[in-house]
Short mmCIF file of N, CA, C and O in Angstrom, two decimals:
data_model
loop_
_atom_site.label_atom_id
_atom_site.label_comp_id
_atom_site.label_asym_id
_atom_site.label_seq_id
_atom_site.Cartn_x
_atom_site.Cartn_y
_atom_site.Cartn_z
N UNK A 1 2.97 62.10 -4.58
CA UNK A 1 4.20 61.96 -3.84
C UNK A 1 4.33 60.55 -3.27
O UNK A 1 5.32 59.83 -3.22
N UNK A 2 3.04 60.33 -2.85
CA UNK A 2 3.25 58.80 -2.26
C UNK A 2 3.81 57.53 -3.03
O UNK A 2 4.26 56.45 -2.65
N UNK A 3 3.56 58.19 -4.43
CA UNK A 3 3.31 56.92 -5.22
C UNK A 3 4.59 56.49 -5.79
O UNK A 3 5.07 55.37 -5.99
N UNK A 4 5.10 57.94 -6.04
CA UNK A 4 6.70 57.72 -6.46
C UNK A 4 7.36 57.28 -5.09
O UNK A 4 8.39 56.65 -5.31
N UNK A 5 7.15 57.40 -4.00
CA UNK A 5 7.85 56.41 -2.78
C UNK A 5 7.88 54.96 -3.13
O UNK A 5 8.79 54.16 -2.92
N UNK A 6 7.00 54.81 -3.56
CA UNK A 6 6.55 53.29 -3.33
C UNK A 6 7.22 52.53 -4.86
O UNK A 6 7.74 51.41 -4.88
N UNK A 7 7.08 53.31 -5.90
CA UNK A 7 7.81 52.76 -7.11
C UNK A 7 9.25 53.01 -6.85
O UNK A 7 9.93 52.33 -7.61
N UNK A 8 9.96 53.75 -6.02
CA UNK A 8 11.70 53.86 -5.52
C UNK A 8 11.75 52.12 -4.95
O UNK A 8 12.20 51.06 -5.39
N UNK A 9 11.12 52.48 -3.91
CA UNK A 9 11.00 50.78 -2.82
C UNK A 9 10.62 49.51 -4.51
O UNK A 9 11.46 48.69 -4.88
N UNK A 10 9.84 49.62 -4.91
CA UNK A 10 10.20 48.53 -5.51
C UNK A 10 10.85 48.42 -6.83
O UNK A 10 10.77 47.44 -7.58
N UNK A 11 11.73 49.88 -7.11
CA UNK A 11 12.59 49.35 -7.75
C UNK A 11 13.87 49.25 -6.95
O UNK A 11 14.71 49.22 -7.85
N UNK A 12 14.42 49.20 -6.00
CA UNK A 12 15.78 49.32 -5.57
C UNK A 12 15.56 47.65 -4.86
O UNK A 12 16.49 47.01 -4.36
N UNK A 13 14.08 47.14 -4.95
CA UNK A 13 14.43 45.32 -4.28
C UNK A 13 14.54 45.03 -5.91
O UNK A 13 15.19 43.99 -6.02
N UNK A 14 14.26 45.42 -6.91
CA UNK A 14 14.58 44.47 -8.40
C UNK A 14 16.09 44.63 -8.56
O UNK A 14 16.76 43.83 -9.22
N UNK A 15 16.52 45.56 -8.02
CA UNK A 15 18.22 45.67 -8.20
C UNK A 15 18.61 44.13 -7.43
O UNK A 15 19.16 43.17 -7.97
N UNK A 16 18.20 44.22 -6.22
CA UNK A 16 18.58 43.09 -5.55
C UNK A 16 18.40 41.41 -5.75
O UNK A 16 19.09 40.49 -5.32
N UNK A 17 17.14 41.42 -6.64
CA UNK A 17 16.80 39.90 -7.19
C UNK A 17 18.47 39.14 -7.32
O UNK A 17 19.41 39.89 -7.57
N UNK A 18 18.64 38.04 -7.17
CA UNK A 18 19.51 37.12 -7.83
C UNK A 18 20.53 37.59 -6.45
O UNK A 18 21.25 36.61 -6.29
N UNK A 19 20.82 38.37 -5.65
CA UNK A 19 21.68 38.41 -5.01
C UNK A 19 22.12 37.08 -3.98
O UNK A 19 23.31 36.75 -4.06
N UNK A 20 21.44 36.48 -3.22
CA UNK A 20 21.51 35.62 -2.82
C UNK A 20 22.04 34.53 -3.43
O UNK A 20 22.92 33.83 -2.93
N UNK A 21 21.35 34.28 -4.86
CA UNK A 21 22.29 33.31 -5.29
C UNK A 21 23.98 32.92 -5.60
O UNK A 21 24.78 31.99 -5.58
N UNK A 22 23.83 34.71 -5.96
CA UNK A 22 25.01 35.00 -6.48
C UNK A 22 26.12 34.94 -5.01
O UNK A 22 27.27 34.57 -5.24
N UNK A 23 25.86 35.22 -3.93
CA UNK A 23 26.55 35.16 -2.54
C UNK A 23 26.50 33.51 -2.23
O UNK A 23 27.58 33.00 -1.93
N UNK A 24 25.57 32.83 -2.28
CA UNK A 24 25.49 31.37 -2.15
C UNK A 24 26.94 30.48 -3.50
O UNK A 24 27.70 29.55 -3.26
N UNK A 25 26.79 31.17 -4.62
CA UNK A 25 27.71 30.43 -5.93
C UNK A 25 28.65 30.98 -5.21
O UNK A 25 29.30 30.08 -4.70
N UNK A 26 29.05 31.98 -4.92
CA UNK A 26 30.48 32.49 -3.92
C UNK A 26 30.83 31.64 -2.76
O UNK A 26 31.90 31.02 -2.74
N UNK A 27 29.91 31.59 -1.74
CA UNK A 27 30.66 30.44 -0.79
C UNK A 27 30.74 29.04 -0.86
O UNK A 27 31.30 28.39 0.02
N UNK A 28 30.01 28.35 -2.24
CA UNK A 28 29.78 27.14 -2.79
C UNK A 28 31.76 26.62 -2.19
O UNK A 28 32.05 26.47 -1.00
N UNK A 29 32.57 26.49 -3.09
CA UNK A 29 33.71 26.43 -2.83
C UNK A 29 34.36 26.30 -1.41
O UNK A 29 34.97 25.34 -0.96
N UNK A 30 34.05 27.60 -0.73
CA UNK A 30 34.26 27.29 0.92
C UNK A 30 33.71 26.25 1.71
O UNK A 30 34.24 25.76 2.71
N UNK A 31 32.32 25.85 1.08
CA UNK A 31 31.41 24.86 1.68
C UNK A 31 31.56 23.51 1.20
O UNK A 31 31.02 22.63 1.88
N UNK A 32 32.08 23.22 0.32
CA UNK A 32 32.82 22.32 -0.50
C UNK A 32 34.56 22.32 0.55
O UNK A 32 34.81 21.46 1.39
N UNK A 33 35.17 23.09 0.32
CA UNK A 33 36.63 22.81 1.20
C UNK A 33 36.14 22.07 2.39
O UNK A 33 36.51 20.97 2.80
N UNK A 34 35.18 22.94 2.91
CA UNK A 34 35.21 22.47 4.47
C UNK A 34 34.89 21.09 4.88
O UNK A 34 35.55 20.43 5.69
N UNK A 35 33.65 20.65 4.17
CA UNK A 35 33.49 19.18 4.04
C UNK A 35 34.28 18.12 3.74
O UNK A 35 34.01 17.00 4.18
N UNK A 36 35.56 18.40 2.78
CA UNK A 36 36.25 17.59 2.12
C UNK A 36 37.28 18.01 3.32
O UNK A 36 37.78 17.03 3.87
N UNK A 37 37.53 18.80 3.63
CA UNK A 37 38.80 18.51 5.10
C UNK A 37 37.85 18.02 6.16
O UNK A 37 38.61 17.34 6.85
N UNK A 38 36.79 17.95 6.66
CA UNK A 38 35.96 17.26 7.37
C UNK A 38 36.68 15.78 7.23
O UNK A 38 37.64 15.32 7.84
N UNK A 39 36.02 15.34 6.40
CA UNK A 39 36.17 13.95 5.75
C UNK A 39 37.19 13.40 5.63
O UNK A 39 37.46 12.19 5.63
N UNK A 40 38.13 14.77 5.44
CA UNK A 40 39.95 13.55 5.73
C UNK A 40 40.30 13.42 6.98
O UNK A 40 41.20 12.66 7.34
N UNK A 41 39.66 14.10 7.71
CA UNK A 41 40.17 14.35 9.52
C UNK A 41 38.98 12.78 9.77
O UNK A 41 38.94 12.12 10.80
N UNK A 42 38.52 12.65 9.09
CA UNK A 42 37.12 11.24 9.94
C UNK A 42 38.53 10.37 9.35
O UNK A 42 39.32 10.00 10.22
N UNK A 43 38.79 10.10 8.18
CA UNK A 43 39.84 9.09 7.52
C UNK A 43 40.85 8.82 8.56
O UNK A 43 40.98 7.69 9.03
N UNK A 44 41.61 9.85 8.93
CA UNK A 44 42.34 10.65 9.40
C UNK A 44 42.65 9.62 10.86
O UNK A 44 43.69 9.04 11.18
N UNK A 45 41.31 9.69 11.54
CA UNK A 45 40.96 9.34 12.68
C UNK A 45 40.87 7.69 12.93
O UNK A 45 41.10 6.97 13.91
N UNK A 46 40.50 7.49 11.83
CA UNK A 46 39.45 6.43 11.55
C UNK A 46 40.98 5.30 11.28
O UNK A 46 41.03 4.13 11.68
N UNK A 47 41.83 5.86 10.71
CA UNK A 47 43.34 5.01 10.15
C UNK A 47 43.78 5.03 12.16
O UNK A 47 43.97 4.08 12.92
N UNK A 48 43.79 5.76 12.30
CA UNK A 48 44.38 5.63 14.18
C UNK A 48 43.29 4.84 14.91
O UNK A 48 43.64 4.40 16.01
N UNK A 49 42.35 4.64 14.63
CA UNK A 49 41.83 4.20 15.56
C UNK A 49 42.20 2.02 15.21
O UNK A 49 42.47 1.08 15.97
N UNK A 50 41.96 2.16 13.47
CA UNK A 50 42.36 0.93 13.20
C UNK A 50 44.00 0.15 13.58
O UNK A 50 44.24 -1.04 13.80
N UNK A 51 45.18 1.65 13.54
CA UNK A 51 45.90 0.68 13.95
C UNK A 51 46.08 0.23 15.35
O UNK A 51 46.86 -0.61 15.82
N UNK A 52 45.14 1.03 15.94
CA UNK A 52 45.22 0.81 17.34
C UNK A 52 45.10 -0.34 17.95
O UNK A 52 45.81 -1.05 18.66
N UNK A 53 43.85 -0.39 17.43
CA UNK A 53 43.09 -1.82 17.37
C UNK A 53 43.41 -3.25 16.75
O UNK A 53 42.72 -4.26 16.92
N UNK A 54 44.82 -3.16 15.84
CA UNK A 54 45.39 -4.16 15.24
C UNK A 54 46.65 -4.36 15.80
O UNK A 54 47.16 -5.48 15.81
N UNK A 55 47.31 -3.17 16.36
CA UNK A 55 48.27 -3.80 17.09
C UNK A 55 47.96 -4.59 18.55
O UNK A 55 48.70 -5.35 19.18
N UNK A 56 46.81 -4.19 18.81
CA UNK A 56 46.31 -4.72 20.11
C UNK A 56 46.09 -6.30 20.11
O UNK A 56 46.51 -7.25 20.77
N UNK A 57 45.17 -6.09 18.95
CA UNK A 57 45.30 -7.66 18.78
C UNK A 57 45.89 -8.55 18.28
O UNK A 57 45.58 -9.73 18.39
N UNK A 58 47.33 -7.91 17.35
CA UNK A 58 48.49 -8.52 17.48
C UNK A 58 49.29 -8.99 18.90
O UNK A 58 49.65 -10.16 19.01
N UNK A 59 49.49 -8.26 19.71
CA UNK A 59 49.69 -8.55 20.96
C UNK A 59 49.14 -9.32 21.85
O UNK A 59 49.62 -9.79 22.88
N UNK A 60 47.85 -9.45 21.29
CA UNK A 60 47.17 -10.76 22.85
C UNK A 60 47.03 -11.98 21.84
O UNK A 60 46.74 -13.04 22.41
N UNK A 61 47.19 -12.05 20.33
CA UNK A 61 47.53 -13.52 20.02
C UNK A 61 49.03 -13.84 19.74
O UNK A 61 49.49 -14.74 19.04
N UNK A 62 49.58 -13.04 20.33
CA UNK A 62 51.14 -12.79 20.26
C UNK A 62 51.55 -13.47 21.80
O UNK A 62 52.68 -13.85 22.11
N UNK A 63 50.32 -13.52 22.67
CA UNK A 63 50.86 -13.37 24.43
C UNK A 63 50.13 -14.64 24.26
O UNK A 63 50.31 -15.46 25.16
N UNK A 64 49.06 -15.07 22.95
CA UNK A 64 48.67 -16.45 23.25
C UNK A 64 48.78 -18.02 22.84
O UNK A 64 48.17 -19.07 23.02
N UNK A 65 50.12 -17.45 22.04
CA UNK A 65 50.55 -18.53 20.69
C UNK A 65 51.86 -19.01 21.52
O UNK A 65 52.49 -18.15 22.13
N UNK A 66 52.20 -20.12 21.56
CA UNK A 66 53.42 -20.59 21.78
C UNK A 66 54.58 -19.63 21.49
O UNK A 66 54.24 -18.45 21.42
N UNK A 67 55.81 -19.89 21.30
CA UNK A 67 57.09 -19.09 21.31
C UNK A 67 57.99 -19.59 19.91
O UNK A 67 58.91 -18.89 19.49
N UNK A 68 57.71 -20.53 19.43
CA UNK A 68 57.85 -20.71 17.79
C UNK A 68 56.87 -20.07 17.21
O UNK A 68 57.29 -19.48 16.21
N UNK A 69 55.77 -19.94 17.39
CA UNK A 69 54.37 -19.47 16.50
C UNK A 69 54.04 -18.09 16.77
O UNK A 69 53.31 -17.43 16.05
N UNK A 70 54.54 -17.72 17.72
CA UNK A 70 54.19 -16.05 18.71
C UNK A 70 54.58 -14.89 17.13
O UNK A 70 53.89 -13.87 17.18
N UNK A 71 55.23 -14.94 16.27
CA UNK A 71 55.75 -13.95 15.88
C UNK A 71 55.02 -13.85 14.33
O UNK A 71 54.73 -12.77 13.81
N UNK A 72 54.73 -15.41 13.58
CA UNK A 72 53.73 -15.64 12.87
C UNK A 72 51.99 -14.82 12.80
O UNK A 72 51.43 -14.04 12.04
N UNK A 73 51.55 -15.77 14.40
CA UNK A 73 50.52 -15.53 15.00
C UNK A 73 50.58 -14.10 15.35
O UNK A 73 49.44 -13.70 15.11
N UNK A 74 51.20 -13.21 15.74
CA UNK A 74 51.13 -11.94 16.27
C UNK A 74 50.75 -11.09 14.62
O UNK A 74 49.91 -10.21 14.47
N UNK A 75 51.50 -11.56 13.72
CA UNK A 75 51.69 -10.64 12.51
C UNK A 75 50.23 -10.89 12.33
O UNK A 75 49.29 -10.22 12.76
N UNK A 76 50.20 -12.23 11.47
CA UNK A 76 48.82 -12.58 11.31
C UNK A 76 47.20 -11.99 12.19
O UNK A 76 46.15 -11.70 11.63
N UNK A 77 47.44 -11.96 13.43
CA UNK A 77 46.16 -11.43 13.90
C UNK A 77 46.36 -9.96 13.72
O UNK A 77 45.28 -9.40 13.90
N UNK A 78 47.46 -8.98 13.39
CA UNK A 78 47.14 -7.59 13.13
C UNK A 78 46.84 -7.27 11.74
O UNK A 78 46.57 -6.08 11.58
N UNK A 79 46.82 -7.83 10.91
CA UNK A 79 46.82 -8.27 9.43
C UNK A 79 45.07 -8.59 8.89
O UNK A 79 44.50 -8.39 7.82
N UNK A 80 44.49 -9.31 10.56
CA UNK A 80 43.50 -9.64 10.04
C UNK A 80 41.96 -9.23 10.40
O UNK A 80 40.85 -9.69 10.13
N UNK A 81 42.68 -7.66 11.44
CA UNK A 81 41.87 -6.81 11.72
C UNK A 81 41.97 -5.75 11.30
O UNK A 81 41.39 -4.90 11.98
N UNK A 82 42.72 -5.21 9.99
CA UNK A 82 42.55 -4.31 9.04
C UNK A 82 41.50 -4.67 7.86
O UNK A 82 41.32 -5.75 7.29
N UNK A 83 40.98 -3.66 7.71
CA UNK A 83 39.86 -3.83 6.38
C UNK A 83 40.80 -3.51 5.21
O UNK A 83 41.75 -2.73 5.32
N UNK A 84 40.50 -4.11 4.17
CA UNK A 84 40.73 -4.16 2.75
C UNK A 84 41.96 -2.96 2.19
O UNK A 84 43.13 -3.23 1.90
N UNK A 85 41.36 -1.70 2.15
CA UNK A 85 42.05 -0.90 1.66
C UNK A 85 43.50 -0.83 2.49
O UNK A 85 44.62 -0.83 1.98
N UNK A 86 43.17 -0.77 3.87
CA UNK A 86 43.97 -0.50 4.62
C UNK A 86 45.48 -1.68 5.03
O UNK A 86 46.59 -1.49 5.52
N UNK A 87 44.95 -2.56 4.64
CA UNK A 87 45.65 -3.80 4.69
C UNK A 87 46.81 -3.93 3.81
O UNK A 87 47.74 -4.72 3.95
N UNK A 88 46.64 -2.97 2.80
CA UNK A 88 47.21 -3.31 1.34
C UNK A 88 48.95 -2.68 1.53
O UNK A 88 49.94 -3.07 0.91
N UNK A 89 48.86 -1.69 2.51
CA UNK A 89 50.29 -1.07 2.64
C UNK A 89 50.82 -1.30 4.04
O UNK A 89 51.96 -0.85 4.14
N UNK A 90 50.31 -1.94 5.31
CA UNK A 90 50.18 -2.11 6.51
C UNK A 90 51.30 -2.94 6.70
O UNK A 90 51.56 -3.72 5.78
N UNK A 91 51.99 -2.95 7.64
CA UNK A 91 53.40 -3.64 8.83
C UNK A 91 53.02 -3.46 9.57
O UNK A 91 52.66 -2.34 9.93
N UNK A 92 52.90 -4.50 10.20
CA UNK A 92 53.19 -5.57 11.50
C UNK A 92 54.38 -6.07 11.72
O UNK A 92 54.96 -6.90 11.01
N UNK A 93 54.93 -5.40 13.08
CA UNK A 93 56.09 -6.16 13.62
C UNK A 93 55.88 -6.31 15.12
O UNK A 93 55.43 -5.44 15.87
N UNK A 94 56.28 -7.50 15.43
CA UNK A 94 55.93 -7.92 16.81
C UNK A 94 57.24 -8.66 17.20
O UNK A 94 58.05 -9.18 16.43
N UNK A 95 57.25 -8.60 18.40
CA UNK A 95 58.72 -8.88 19.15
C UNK A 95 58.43 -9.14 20.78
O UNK A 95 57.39 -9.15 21.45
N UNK A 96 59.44 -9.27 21.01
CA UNK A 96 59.74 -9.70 22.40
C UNK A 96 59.78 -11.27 22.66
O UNK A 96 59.40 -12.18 21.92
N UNK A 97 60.50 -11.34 24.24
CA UNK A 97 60.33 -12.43 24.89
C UNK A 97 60.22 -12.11 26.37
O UNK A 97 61.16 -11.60 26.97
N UNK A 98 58.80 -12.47 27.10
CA UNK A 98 58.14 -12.24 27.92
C UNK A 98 57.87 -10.84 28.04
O UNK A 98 57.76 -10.46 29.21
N UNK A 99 57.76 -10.17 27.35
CA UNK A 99 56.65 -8.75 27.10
C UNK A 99 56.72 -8.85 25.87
O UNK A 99 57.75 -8.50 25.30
N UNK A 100 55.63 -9.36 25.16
CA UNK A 100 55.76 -8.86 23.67
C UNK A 100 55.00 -7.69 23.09
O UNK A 100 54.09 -7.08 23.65
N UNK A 101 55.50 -7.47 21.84
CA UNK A 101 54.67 -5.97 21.49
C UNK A 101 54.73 -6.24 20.37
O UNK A 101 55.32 -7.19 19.86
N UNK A 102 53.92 -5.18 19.74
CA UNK A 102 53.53 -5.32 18.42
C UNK A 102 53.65 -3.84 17.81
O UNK A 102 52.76 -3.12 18.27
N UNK A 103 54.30 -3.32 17.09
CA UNK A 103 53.82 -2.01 15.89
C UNK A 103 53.43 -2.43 14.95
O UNK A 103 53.91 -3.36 14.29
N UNK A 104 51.87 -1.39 14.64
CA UNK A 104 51.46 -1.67 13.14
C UNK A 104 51.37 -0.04 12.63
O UNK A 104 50.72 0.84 13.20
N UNK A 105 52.20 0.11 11.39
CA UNK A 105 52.00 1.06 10.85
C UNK A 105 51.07 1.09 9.48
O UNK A 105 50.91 0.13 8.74
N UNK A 106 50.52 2.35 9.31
CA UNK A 106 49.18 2.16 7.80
C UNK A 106 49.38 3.74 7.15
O UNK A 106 49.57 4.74 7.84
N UNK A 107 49.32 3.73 6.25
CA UNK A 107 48.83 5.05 4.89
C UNK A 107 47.64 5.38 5.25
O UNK A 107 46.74 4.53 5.28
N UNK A 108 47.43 6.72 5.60
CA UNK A 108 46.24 7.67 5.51
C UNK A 108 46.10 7.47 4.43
O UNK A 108 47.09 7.27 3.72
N UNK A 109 44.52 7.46 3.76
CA UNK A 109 44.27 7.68 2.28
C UNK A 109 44.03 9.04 1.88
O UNK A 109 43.62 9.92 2.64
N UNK A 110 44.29 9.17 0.69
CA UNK A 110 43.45 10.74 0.72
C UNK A 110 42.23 10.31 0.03
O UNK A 110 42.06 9.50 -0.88
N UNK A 111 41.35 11.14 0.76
CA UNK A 111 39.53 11.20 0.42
C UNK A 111 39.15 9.83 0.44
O UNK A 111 38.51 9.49 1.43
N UNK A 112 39.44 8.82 -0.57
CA UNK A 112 38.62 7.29 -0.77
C UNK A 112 40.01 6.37 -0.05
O UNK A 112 41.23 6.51 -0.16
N UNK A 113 38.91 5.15 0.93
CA UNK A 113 40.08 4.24 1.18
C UNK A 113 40.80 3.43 -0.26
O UNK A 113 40.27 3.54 -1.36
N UNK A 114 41.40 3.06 -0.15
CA UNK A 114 42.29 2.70 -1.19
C UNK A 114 43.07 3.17 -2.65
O UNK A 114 43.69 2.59 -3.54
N UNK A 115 42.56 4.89 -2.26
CA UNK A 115 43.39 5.56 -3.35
C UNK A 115 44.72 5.67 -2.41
O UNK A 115 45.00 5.06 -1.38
N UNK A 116 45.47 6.69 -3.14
CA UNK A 116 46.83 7.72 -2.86
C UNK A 116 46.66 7.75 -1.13
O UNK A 116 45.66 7.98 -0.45
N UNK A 117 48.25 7.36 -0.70
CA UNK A 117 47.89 7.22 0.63
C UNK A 117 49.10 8.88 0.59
O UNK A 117 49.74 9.35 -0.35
N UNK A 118 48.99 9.19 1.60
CA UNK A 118 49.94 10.92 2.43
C UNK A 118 51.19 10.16 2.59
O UNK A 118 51.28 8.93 2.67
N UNK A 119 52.17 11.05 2.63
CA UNK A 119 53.32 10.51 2.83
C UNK A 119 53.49 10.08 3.86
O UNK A 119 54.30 9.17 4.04
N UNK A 120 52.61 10.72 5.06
CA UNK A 120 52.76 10.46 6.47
C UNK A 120 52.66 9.04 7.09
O UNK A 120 51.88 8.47 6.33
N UNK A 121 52.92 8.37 7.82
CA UNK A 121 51.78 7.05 7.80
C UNK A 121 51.59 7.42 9.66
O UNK A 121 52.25 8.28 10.24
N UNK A 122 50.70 6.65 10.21
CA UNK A 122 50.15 6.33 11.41
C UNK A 122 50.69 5.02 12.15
O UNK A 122 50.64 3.97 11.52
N UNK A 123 51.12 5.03 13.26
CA UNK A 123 51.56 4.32 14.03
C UNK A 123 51.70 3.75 14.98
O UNK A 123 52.61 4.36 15.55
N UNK A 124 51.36 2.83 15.69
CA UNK A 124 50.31 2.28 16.57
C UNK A 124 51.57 1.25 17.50
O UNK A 124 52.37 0.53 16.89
N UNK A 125 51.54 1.36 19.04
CA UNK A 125 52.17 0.14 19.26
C UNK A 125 51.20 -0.31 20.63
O UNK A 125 50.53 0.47 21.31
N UNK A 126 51.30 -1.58 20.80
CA UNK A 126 50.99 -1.85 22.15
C UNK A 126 51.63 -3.11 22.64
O UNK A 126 51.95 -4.02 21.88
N UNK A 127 51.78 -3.14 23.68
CA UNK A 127 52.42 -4.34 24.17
C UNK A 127 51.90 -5.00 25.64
O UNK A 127 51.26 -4.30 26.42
N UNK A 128 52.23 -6.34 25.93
CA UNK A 128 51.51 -7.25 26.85
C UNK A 128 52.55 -7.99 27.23
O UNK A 128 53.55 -8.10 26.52
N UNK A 129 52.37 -8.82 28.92
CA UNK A 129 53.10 -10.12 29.00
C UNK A 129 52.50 -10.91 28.93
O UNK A 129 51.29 -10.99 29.09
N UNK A 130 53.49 -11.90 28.61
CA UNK A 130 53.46 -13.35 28.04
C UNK A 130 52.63 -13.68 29.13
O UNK A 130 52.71 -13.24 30.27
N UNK A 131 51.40 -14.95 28.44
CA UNK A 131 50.70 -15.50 29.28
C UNK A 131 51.62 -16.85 29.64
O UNK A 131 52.62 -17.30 29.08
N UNK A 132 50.83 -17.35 30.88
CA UNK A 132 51.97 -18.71 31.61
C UNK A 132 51.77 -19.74 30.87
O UNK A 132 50.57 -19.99 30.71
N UNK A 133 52.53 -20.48 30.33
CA UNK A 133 52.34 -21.88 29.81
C UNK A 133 52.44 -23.16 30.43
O UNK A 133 53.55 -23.66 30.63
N UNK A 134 51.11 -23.89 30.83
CA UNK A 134 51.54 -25.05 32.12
C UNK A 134 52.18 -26.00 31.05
O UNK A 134 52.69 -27.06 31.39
#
């Protein structure tokens, strides 16, 4: 009696062999989605944080360039704190007289910088006053 117990028990774990894998090849896909929307939300983030940072510094060489050169100089320094990919579809517009500001707008990429950007774009403004000119 005992013995047929014990041959039930190990045949009903040989039913089970391979199960795990087979539950692992099943959530493969889910674990795959999740990473790859991970990774566009870092992009995602990562495009806002740059134009942030480029319109900013459009604006303080915008507040530090003369008033013929202010609008040059403003474009130019937001232009030249974007990296590569990001640069390639990017506006800069800067304005004013005695508060100037700057918007820089940029293309989210999808997945790699410099592929297919979202239709959406990101949009950044900041603005400063004019420093005094003796």
């Amino acid at each position: 009696m005992r013995m047929s117990l014990i041959s039930a028990r190990e045949r009903d774990r040989g039913r089970d062999r391979g199960q795990t894998t087979i539950e692992f090849l099943g959530m493969t896909p889910l674990i795959i989605l999740t990473l790859v929307l991970m990774w566009q939300f870092v992009l995602l983030g990562y495009t806002y944080s740059l134009a942030g940072n480029a319109a900013d510094e459009a604006v303080r060489a915008g507040t530090a360039a003369t008033r013929g050169d202010r609008l040059a100089a403003c474009q130019q320094a937001g232009l030249d704190k974007l990296d590569g990919p990001w640069k390639g579809d990017a506006t800069v517009t800067c304005g004013g007289t005695g508060f100037v500001t700057a918007d820089v707008t940029l293309g989210v990429p999808v997945l790699f910088p410099g592929s297919v950007a979202f239709p959406f774009r990101v949009h950044a403004h900041a603005g400063a006053v004019e420093e005094a000119k003796d």
